[in-house]
Amino acid sequence: MMRDKDEPSAVRVYTVCDESRYLIVRNVPALGCGDELCNLFRSYGEVEECKPMDAEDCEAFTDVYWIKFLQVSSARIAKRKLDESVFLGNRLHVSYAPEFESPSDTKEKLEGRKKEVINRVKSSRDNSGQHWRRETAMSSRTPNAENSIKTHVSSNKDYFSSSSMNVTVQLVRDKLEKIQSSSDCLQAEPSSKRPRIDNRRRI
């Protein structure tokens, strides 16, 4: 049933049985523009046949064309891109035509769809496996990364291009080392002292 040209397109879900490499294009301007229409559809895939349907009912000053693609995927893209698009001032109405399929066409379509589904499932499994391995590797490297943090900076290394800055840094390091050594000595002194014995006589 032909859709009215002013009627907005409804949202419809197509199954593999509804899709087809055969398309019917309605509301084509009757200007002898069949070659231009075929070239437009060829931009989305190889077209085996493209011819007008003279016996098809249509509105005045419009034609209906029958297009046969080599691949169902090409017809799917062409329909999605060109349905409701404007061609020479008219809005095209593109629909699938699975009634023109032969048994071999239907079998090939179903087998192709099966391969697509298998490839998608395999690809999703591979991606999830790679993601899991990446997370495992990152978690195993985390402890080593923490242990590899430097706790001491070499005092003999120059970190600045200016010699005066390096001298200042060295002086600060020397003072810090003196403070550290003096604190170590203070901590060690109590342990070296002998304990005091209280010999006072108790009353």
mmCIF file of C-alpha atoms in Angstrom:
data_model
loop_
_atom_site.group_PDB
_atom_site.id
_atom_site.type_symbol
_atom_site.label_atom_id
_atom_site.label_comp_id
_atom_site.label_asym_id
_atom_site.label_seq_id
_atom_site.Cartn_x
_atom_site.Cartn_y
_atom_site.Cartn_z
ATOM 1 C CA MET A 1 0.000 0.000 0.000
ATOM 2 C CA MET A 2 1.499 3.301 -1.109
ATOM 3 C CA ARG A 3 2.115 5.930 1.560
ATOM 4 C CA ASP A 4 0.683 9.384 1.001
ATOM 5 C CA LYS A 5 3.426 11.870 0.157
ATOM 6 C CA ASP A 6 2.322 14.284 2.896
ATOM 7 C CA GLU A 7 2.011 11.591 5.551
ATOM 8 C CA PRO A 8 4.948 11.537 7.990
ATOM 9 C CA SER A 9 6.913 8.305 8.065
ATOM 10 C CA ALA A 10 6.245 6.025 11.007
ATOM 11 C CA VAL A 11 8.904 4.258 13.032
ATOM 12 C CA ARG A 12 9.122 0.631 11.954
ATOM 13 C CA VAL A 13 11.382 -2.243 12.916
ATOM 14 C CA TYR A 14 12.532 -4.424 10.018
ATOM 15 C CA THR A 15 13.471 -8.055 10.471
ATOM 16 C CA VAL A 16 15.710 -10.030 8.171
ATOM 17 C CA CYS A 17 12.603 -11.353 6.412
ATOM 18 C CA ASP A 18 11.347 -7.829 5.695
ATOM 19 C CA GLU A 19 14.676 -6.630 4.333
ATOM 20 C CA SER A 20 15.595 -7.354 0.743
ATOM 21 C CA ARG A 21 18.048 -6.393 -1.958
ATOM 22 C CA TYR A 22 15.001 -5.366 -4.031
ATOM 23 C CA LEU A 23 13.758 -1.815 -3.554
ATOM 24 C CA ILE A 24 10.772 0.100 -4.900
ATOM 25 C CA VAL A 25 11.194 3.849 -5.228
ATOM 26 C CA ARG A 26 8.017 5.932 -5.510
ATOM 27 C CA ASN A 27 7.293 9.601 -6.129
ATOM 28 C CA VAL A 28 10.100 9.950 -8.679
ATOM 29 C CA PRO A 29 9.531 12.979 -10.926
ATOM 30 C CA ALA A 30 8.337 11.938 -14.398
ATOM 31 C CA LEU A 31 11.139 13.790 -16.147
ATOM 32 C CA GLY A 32 13.003 10.877 -17.719
ATOM 33 C CA CYS A 33 15.561 10.960 -14.906
ATOM 34 C CA GLY A 34 16.031 7.203 -14.560
ATOM 35 C CA ASP A 35 19.793 7.351 -15.144
ATOM 36 C CA GLU A 36 20.258 10.037 -12.496
ATOM 37 C CA LEU A 37 18.207 7.989 -10.020
ATOM 38 C CA CYS A 38 20.236 4.839 -10.716
ATOM 39 C CA ASN A 39 23.516 6.720 -10.277
ATOM 40 C CA LEU A 40 22.259 8.044 -6.960
ATOM 41 C CA PHE A 41 21.534 4.540 -5.675
ATOM 42 C CA ARG A 42 24.816 3.178 -7.089
ATOM 43 C CA SER A 43 26.691 5.427 -4.686
ATOM 44 C CA TYR A 44 25.643 3.014 -1.892
ATOM 45 C CA GLY A 45 26.537 -0.261 -3.620
ATOM 46 C CA GLU A 46 26.509 -2.193 -6.857
ATOM 47 C CA VAL A 47 23.134 -2.115 -8.624
ATOM 48 C CA GLU A 48 22.291 -5.024 -10.924
ATOM 49 C CA GLU A 49 19.067 -3.616 -12.388
ATOM 50 C CA CYS A 50 17.188 -0.344 -12.316
ATOM 51 C CA LYS A 51 14.028 0.059 -14.382
ATOM 52 C CA PRO A 52 10.675 1.860 -14.238
ATOM 53 C CA MET A 53 7.496 0.010 -13.244
ATOM 54 C CA ASP A 54 4.991 1.257 -15.802
ATOM 55 C CA ALA A 55 2.186 -1.005 -14.560
ATOM 56 C CA GLU A 56 2.425 0.310 -10.984
ATOM 57 C CA ASP A 57 -0.189 2.791 -9.814
ATOM 58 C CA CYS A 58 1.261 6.179 -8.972
ATOM 59 C CA GLU A 59 0.320 9.818 -8.687
ATOM 60 C CA ALA A 60 0.233 12.129 -11.669
ATOM 61 C CA PHE A 61 3.585 13.297 -13.018
ATOM 62 C CA THR A 62 5.482 10.712 -10.980
ATOM 63 C CA ASP A 63 7.096 7.356 -11.757
ATOM 64 C CA VAL A 64 7.861 4.215 -9.791
ATOM 65 C CA TYR A 65 11.239 2.485 -10.139
ATOM 66 C CA TRP A 66 12.362 -1.047 -9.303
ATOM 67 C CA ILE A 67 15.968 -1.413 -8.160
ATOM 68 C CA LYS A 68 17.891 -4.629 -7.577
ATOM 69 C CA PHE A 69 21.103 -4.456 -5.526
ATOM 70 C CA LEU A 70 23.825 -7.086 -5.507
ATOM 71 C CA GLN A 71 24.000 -7.174 -1.700
ATOM 72 C CA VAL A 72 21.295 -6.830 0.941
ATOM 73 C CA SER A 73 23.622 -4.652 3.031
ATOM 74 C CA SER A 74 23.896 -2.127 0.187
ATOM 75 C CA ALA A 75 20.104 -1.986 -0.186
ATOM 76 C CA ARG A 76 19.774 -1.492 3.579
ATOM 77 C CA ILE A 77 22.111 1.505 3.550
ATOM 78 C CA ALA A 78 20.502 3.002 0.440
ATOM 79 C CA LYS A 79 17.032 2.780 1.964
ATOM 80 C CA ARG A 80 18.152 4.315 5.233
ATOM 81 C CA LYS A 81 19.905 7.206 3.487
ATOM 82 C CA LEU A 82 17.498 7.944 0.639
ATOM 83 C CA ASP A 83 14.050 7.291 2.090
ATOM 84 C CA GLU A 84 12.326 10.667 2.580
ATOM 85 C CA SER A 85 15.194 12.418 0.794
ATOM 86 C CA VAL A 86 14.502 15.081 -1.833
ATOM 87 C CA PHE A 87 15.273 14.201 -5.464
ATOM 88 C CA LEU A 88 14.641 16.860 -8.126
ATOM 89 C CA GLY A 89 12.071 18.567 -5.916
ATOM 90 C CA ASN A 90 10.146 15.412 -4.910
ATOM 91 C CA ARG A 91 10.482 13.479 -1.665
ATOM 92 C CA LEU A 92 11.347 9.869 -2.454
ATOM 93 C CA HIS A 93 9.497 6.952 -0.843
ATOM 94 C CA VAL A 94 11.792 3.924 -0.688
ATOM 95 C CA SER A 95 10.520 0.532 0.505
ATOM 96 C CA TYR A 96 11.751 -3.054 0.528
ATOM 97 C CA ALA A 97 10.253 -5.509 -1.966
ATOM 98 C CA PRO A 98 10.924 -9.044 -0.655
ATOM 99 C CA GLU A 99 8.048 -10.378 -2.806
ATOM 100 C CA PHE A 100 10.430 -10.330 -5.780
ATOM 101 C CA GLU A 101 12.915 -12.676 -4.103
ATOM 102 C CA SER A 102 13.512 -16.188 -5.363
ATOM 103 C CA PRO A 103 14.075 -19.090 -2.936
ATOM 104 C CA SER A 104 17.819 -18.841 -3.551
ATOM 105 C CA ASP A 105 17.733 -15.115 -2.755
ATOM 106 C CA THR A 106 15.967 -15.770 0.544
ATOM 107 C CA LYS A 107 18.408 -18.539 1.473
ATOM 108 C CA GLU A 108 21.410 -16.358 0.686
ATOM 109 C CA LYS A 109 19.922 -13.496 2.709
ATOM 110 C CA LEU A 110 19.343 -15.668 5.783
ATOM 111 C CA GLU A 111 22.827 -17.210 5.601
ATOM 112 C CA GLY A 112 24.418 -13.785 5.273
ATOM 113 C CA ARG A 113 22.504 -12.522 8.276
ATOM 114 C CA LYS A 114 23.595 -15.539 10.293
ATOM 115 C CA LYS A 115 27.260 -14.818 9.518
ATOM 116 C CA GLU A 116 26.840 -11.181 10.533
ATOM 117 C CA VAL A 117 25.371 -12.149 13.901
ATOM 118 C CA ILE A 118 28.136 -14.694 14.564
ATOM 119 C CA ASN A 119 30.844 -12.149 13.727
ATOM 120 C CA ARG A 120 29.263 -9.545 16.007
ATOM 121 C CA VAL A 121 29.030 -11.973 18.922
ATOM 122 C CA LYS A 122 32.628 -13.078 18.399
ATOM 123 C CA SER A 123 33.842 -9.490 18.207
ATOM 124 C CA SER A 124 32.044 -8.541 21.440
ATOM 125 C CA ARG A 125 33.548 -11.557 23.226
ATOM 126 C CA ASP A 126 37.052 -10.679 22.033
ATOM 127 C CA ASN A 127 36.661 -7.078 23.185
ATOM 128 C CA SER A 128 35.411 -8.138 26.625
ATOM 129 C CA GLY A 129 38.300 -10.602 26.958
ATOM 130 C CA GLN A 130 40.864 -7.959 26.054
ATOM 131 C CA HIS A 131 39.306 -5.549 28.560
ATOM 132 C CA TRP A 132 39.493 -8.189 31.318
ATOM 133 C CA ARG A 133 43.138 -8.997 30.510
ATOM 134 C CA ARG A 134 44.032 -5.297 30.496
ATOM 135 C CA GLU A 135 42.463 -4.766 33.939
ATOM 136 C CA THR A 136 44.230 -7.847 35.305
ATOM 137 C CA ALA A 137 47.595 -6.649 34.020
ATOM 138 C CA MET A 138 47.080 -3.187 35.488
ATOM 139 C CA SER A 139 46.121 -4.573 38.890
ATOM 140 C CA SER A 140 49.185 -6.837 38.934
ATOM 141 C CA ARG A 141 51.504 -3.935 38.133
ATOM 142 C CA THR A 142 50.117 -1.626 40.806
ATOM 143 C CA PRO A 143 52.072 -3.045 43.824
ATOM 144 C CA ASN A 144 55.343 -2.975 41.889
ATOM 145 C CA ALA A 145 54.693 0.600 40.874
ATOM 146 C CA GLU A 146 54.217 1.565 44.524
ATOM 147 C CA ASN A 147 57.412 -0.205 45.547
ATOM 148 C CA SER A 148 59.359 1.473 42.766
ATOM 149 C CA ILE A 149 58.789 4.981 44.157
ATOM 150 C CA LYS A 150 62.119 6.588 44.937
ATOM 151 C CA THR A 151 62.702 7.396 48.602
ATOM 152 C CA HIS A 152 66.155 8.957 48.177
ATOM 153 C CA VAL A 153 67.452 11.497 45.727
ATOM 154 C CA SER A 154 71.112 11.500 44.837
ATOM 155 C CA SER A 155 72.936 14.427 46.397
ATOM 156 C CA ASN A 156 75.599 14.478 43.688
ATOM 157 C CA LYS A 157 73.209 15.168 40.827
ATOM 158 C CA ASP A 158 72.714 18.654 39.432
ATOM 159 C CA TYR A 159 69.094 19.419 38.742
ATOM 160 C CA PHE A 160 69.436 23.011 37.514
ATOM 161 C CA SER A 161 71.254 24.567 34.617
ATOM 162 C CA SER A 162 72.415 27.416 36.845
ATOM 163 C CA SER A 163 75.494 26.623 38.929
ATOM 164 C CA SER A 164 74.411 29.042 41.682
ATOM 165 C CA MET A 165 71.131 27.152 42.121
ATOM 166 C CA ASN A 166 72.992 23.862 42.366
ATOM 167 C CA VAL A 167 75.309 25.312 45.010
ATOM 168 C CA THR A 168 72.303 26.527 47.018
ATOM 169 C CA VAL A 169 70.684 23.124 46.806
ATOM 170 C CA GLN A 170 73.904 21.476 47.987
ATOM 171 C CA LEU A 171 74.142 23.819 51.000
ATOM 172 C CA VAL A 172 70.576 23.012 51.976
ATOM 173 C CA ARG A 173 71.305 19.304 51.707
ATOM 174 C CA ASP A 174 74.380 19.656 53.902
ATOM 175 C CA LYS A 175 72.372 21.438 56.598
ATOM 176 C CA LEU A 176 69.658 18.805 56.444
ATOM 177 C CA GLU A 177 72.259 16.059 56.833
ATOM 178 C CA LYS A 178 73.765 17.805 59.879
ATOM 179 C CA ILE A 179 70.349 18.174 61.472
ATOM 180 C CA GLN A 180 69.610 14.517 60.756
ATOM 181 C CA SER A 181 72.927 13.352 62.236
ATOM 182 C CA SER A 182 72.487 15.481 65.378
ATOM 183 C CA SER A 183 68.992 14.106 65.941
ATOM 184 C CA ASP A 184 70.344 10.579 65.545
ATOM 185 C CA CYS A 185 72.968 11.291 68.175
ATOM 186 C CA LEU A 186 70.391 12.650 70.602
ATOM 187 C CA GLN A 187 68.269 9.563 70.159
ATOM 188 C CA ALA A 188 71.275 7.290 70.752
ATOM 189 C CA GLU A 189 72.535 9.039 73.936
ATOM 190 C CA PRO A 190 69.826 7.864 76.393
ATOM 191 C CA SER A 191 70.489 4.263 75.540
ATOM 192 C CA SER A 192 74.243 4.639 76.284
ATOM 193 C CA LYS A 193 73.799 6.159 79.758
ATOM 194 C CA ARG A 194 73.913 3.862 82.761
ATOM 195 C CA PRO A 195 70.762 3.751 84.834
ATOM 196 C CA ARG A 196 70.974 5.826 88.046
ATOM 197 C CA ILE A 197 70.728 3.904 91.322
ATOM 198 C CA ASP A 198 69.006 5.594 94.224
ATOM 199 C CA ASN A 199 71.070 4.813 97.364
ATOM 200 C CA ARG A 200 69.244 7.232 99.616
ATOM 201 C CA ARG A 201 68.140 5.845 102.888
ATOM 202 C CA ARG A 202 64.456 5.615 103.438
ATOM 203 C CA ILE A 203 62.932 6.721 106.822
#
